[in-house]
PDB file of C-alpha atoms in Angstrom:
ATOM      1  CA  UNK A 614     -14.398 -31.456   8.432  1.00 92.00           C
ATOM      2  CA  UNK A 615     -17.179 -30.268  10.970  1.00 95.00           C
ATOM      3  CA  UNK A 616     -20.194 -28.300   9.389  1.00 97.00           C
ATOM      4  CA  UNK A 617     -22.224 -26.808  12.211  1.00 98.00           C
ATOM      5  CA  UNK A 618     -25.789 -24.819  12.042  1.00 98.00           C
ATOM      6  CA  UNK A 619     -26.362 -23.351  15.442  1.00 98.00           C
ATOM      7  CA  UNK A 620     -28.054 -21.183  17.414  1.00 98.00           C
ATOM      8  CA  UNK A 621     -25.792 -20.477  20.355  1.00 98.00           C
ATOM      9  CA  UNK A 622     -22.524 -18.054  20.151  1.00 98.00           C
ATOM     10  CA  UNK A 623     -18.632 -20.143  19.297  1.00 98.00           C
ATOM     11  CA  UNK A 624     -15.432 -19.461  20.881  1.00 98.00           C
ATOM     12  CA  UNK A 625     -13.457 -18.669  17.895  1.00 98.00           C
ATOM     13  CA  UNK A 626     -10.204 -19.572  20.178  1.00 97.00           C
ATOM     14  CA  UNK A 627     -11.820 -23.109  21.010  1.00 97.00           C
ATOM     15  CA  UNK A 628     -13.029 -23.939  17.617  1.00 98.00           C
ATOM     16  CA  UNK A 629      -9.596 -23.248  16.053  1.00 97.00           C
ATOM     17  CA  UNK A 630      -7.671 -25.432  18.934  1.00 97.00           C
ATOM     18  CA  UNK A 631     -10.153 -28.504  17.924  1.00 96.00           C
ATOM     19  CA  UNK A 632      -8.985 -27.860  14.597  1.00 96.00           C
ATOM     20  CA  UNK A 633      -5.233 -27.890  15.140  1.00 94.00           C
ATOM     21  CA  UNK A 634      -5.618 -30.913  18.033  1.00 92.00           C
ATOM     22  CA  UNK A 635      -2.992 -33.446  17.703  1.00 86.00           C
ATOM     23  CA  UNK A 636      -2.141 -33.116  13.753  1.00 94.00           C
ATOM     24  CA  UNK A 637       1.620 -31.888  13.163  1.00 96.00           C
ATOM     25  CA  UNK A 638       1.171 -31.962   9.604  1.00 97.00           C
ATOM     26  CA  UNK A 639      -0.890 -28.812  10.422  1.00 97.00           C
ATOM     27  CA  UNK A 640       1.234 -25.470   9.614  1.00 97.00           C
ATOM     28  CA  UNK A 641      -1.037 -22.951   9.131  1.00 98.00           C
ATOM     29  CA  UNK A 642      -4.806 -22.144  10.049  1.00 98.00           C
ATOM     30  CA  UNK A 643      -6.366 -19.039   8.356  1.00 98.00           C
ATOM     31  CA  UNK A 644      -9.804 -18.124   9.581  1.00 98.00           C
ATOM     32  CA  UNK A 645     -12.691 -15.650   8.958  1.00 98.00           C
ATOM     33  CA  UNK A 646     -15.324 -14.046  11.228  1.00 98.00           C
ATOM     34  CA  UNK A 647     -18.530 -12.524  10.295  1.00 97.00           C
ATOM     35  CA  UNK A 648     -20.160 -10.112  12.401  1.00 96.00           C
ATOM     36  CA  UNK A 649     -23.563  -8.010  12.497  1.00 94.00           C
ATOM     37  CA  UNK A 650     -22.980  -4.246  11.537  1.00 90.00           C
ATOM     38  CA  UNK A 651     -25.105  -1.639  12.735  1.00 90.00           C
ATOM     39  CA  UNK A 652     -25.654  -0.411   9.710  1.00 83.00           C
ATOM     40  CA  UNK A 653     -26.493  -2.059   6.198  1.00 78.00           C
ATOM     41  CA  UNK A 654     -27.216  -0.228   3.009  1.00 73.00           C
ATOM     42  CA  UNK A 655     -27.563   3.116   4.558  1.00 71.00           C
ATOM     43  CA  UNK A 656     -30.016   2.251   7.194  1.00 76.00           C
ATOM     44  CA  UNK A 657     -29.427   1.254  10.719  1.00 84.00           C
ATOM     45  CA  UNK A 658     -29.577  -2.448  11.837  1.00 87.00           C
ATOM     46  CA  UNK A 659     -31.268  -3.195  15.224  1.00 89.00           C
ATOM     47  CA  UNK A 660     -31.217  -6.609  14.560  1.00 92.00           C
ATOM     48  CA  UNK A 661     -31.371  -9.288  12.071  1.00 93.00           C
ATOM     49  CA  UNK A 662     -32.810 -12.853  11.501  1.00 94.00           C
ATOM     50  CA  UNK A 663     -31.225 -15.423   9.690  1.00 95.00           C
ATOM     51  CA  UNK A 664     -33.157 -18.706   8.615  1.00 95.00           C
ATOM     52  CA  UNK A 665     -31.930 -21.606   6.478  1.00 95.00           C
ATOM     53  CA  UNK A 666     -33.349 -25.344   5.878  1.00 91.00           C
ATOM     54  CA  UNK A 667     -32.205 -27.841   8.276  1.00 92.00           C
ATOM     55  CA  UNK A 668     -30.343 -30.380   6.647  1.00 93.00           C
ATOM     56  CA  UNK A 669     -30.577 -28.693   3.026  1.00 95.00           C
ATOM     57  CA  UNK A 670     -28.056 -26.036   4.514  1.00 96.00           C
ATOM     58  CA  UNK A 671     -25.176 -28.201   6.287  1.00 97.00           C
ATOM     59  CA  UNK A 672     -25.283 -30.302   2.786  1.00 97.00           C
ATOM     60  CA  UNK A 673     -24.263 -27.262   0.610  1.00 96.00           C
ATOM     61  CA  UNK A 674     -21.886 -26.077   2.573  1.00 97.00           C
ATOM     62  CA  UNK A 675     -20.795 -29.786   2.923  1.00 97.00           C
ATOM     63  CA  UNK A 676     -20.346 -29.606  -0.589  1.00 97.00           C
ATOM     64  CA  UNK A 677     -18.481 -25.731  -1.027  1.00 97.00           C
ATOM     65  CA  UNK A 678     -16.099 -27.291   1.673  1.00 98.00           C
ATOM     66  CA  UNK A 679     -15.470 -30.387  -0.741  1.00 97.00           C
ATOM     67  CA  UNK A 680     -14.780 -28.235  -3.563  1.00 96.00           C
ATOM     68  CA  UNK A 681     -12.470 -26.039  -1.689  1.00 97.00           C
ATOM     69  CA  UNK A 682     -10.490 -29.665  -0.220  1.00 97.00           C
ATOM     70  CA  UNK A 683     -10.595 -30.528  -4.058  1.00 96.00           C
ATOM     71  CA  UNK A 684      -8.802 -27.197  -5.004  1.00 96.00           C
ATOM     72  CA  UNK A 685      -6.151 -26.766  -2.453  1.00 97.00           C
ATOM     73  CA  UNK A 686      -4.516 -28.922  -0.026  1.00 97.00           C
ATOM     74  CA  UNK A 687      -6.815 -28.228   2.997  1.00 97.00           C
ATOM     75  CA  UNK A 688      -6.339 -30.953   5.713  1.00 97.00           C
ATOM     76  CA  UNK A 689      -8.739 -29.638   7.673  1.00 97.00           C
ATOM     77  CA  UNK A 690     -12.263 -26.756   7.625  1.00 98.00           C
ATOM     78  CA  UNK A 691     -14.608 -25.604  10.462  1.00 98.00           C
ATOM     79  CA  UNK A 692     -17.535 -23.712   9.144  1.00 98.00           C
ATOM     80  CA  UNK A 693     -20.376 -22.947  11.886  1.00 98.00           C
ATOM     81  CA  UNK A 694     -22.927 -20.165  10.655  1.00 98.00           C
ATOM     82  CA  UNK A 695     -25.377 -19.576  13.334  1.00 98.00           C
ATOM     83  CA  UNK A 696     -29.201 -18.758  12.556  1.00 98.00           C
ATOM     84  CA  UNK A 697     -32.023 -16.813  14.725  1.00 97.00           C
ATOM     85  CA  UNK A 698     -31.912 -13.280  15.903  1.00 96.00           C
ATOM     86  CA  UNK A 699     -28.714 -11.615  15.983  1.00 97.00           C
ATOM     87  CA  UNK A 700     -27.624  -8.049  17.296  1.00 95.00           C
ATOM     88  CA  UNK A 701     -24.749  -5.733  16.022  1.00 95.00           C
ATOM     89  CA  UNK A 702     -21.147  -7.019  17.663  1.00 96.00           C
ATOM     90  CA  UNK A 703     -23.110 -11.059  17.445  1.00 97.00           C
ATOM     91  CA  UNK A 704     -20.840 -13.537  15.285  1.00 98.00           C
ATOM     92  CA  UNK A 705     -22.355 -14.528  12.646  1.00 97.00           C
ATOM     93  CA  UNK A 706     -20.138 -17.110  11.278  1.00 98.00           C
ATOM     94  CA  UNK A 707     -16.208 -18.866  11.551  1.00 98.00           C
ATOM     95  CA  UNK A 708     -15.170 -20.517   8.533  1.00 98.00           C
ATOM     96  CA  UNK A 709     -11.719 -21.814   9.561  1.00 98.00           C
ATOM     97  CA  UNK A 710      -9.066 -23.696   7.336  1.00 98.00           C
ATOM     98  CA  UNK A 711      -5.698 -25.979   8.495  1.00 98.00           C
ATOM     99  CA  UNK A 712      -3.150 -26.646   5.783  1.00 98.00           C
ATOM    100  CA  UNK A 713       0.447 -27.753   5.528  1.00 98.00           C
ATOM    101  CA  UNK A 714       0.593 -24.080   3.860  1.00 97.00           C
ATOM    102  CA  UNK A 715      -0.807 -20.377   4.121  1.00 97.00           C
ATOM    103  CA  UNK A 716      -1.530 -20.192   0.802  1.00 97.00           C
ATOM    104  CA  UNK A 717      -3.792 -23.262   0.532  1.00 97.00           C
ATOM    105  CA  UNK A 718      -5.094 -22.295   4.031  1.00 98.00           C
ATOM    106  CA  UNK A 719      -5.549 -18.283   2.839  1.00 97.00           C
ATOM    107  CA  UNK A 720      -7.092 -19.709  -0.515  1.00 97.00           C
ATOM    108  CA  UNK A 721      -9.736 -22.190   0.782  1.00 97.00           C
ATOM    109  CA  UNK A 722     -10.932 -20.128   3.545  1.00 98.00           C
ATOM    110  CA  UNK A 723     -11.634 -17.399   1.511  1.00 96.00           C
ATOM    111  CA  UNK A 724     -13.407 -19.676  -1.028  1.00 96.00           C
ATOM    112  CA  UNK A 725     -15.333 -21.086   1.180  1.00 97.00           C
ATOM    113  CA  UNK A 726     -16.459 -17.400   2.441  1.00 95.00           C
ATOM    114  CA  UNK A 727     -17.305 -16.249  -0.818  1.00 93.00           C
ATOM    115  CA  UNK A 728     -19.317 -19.465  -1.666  1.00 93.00           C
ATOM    116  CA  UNK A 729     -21.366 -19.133   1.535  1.00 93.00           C
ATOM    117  CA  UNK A 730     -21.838 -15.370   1.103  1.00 89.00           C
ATOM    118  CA  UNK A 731     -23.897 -16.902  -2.840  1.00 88.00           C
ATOM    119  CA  UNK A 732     -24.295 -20.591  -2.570  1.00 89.00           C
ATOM    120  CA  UNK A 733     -25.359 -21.758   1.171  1.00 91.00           C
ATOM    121  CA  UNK A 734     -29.109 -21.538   1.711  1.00 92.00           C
ATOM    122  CA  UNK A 735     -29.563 -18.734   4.074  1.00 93.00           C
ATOM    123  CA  UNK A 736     -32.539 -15.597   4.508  1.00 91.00           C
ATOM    124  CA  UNK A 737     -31.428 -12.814   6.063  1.00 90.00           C
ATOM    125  CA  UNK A 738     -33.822 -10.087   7.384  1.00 89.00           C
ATOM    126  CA  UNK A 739     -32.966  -6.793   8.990  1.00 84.00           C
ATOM    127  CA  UNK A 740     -35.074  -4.994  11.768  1.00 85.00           C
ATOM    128  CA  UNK A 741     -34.283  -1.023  10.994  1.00 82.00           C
ATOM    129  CA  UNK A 742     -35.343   1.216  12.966  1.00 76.00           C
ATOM    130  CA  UNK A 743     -39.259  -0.529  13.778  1.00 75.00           C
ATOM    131  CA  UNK A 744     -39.537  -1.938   9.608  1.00 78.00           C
ATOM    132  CA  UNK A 745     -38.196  -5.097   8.487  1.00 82.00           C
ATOM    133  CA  UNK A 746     -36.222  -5.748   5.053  1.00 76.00           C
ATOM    134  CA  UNK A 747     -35.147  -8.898   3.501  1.00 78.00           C
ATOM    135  CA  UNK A 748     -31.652  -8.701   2.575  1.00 78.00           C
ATOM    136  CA  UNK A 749     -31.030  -9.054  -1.067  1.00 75.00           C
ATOM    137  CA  UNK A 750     -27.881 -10.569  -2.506  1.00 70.00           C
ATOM    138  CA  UNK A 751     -25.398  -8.213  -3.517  1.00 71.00           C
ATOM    139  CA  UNK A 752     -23.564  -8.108  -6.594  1.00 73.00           C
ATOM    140  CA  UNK A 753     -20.057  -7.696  -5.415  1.00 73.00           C
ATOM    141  CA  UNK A 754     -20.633 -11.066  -3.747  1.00 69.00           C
ATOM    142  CA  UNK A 755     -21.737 -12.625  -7.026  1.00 75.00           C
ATOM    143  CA  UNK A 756     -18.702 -11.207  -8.335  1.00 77.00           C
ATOM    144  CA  UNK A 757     -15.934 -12.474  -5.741  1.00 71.00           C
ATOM    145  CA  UNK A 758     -17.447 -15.900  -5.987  1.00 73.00           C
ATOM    146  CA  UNK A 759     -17.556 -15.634  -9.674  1.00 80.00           C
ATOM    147  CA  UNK A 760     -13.823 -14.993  -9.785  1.00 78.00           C
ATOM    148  CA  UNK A 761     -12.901 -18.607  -8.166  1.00 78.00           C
ATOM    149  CA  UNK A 762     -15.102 -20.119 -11.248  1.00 76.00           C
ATOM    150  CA  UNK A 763     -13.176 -18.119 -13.784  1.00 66.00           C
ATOM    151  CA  UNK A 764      -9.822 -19.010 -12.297  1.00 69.00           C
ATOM    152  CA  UNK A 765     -10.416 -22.570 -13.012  1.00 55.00           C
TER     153      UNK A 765
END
């Protein structure tokens, strides 16, 4: 399992080869990657900063990763969320997930996803157009994340 806060850009290629490396019990990898829209709520997005607490951050998602390994047969998660200023077309973040199968692998990732979207200690703040905005939670996040507790 590799949890990674970071500044600098990922290959998304690399990241899921490190992954796979050398396990044949691996038979599928699903993956997700977040990027920075141009546009957020009606308003356009020059840029946005993301901050997060240094050590508090990697342990939650430590622990969303757990729960997801405790779910579904995952043999394997990358999750690498990067923080500072972003631009529309950046990555944001790769949450990527090897399992025997695609439905533990499809599962988990998405899990993991929704957790991070509600869960994983992160600030988000838009630059629009010369005024700045903290980004609030939304409620259909709440809700997808809220499914996976009501599904047991």
């Amino acid at each position: 399992m590799t949890v990674r806060i970071q500044t600098a850009d990922f290959d998304v290629s690399a990241e899921i080869a490190g992954l796979r490396r050398g396990n044949p019990k691996i038979g599928a990898v699903a993956s997700f990657v977040g990027v920075v829209r141009d546009v957020n709520d009606g308003g356009a997005v020059a840029e946005m900063t993301l901050e997060h607490y240094p050590g508090m951050t990697e342990k939650a998602i430590e622990e969303i990763v757990a729960q997801a390994r405790a779910r579904w047969k995952v043999l394997d998660a990358r999750v690498i969320h990067r923080v500072g200023t972003l631009r529309p077309t950046d990555q944001i973040v790769l949450v990527a997930v090897a399992s025997s199968h695609r439905g533990d692998a499809f599962a988990a990732c998405e899990f993991i996803m929704d957790y991070l979207k509600t869960r994983a200690p992160f600030w988000k703040k838009e630059e629009t157009g010369g005024a700045a905005r903290w980004v609030e939670a939304r409620e259909s996040d709440e809700l997808a994340a809220e499914r996976w507790r009501l599904k047991g």
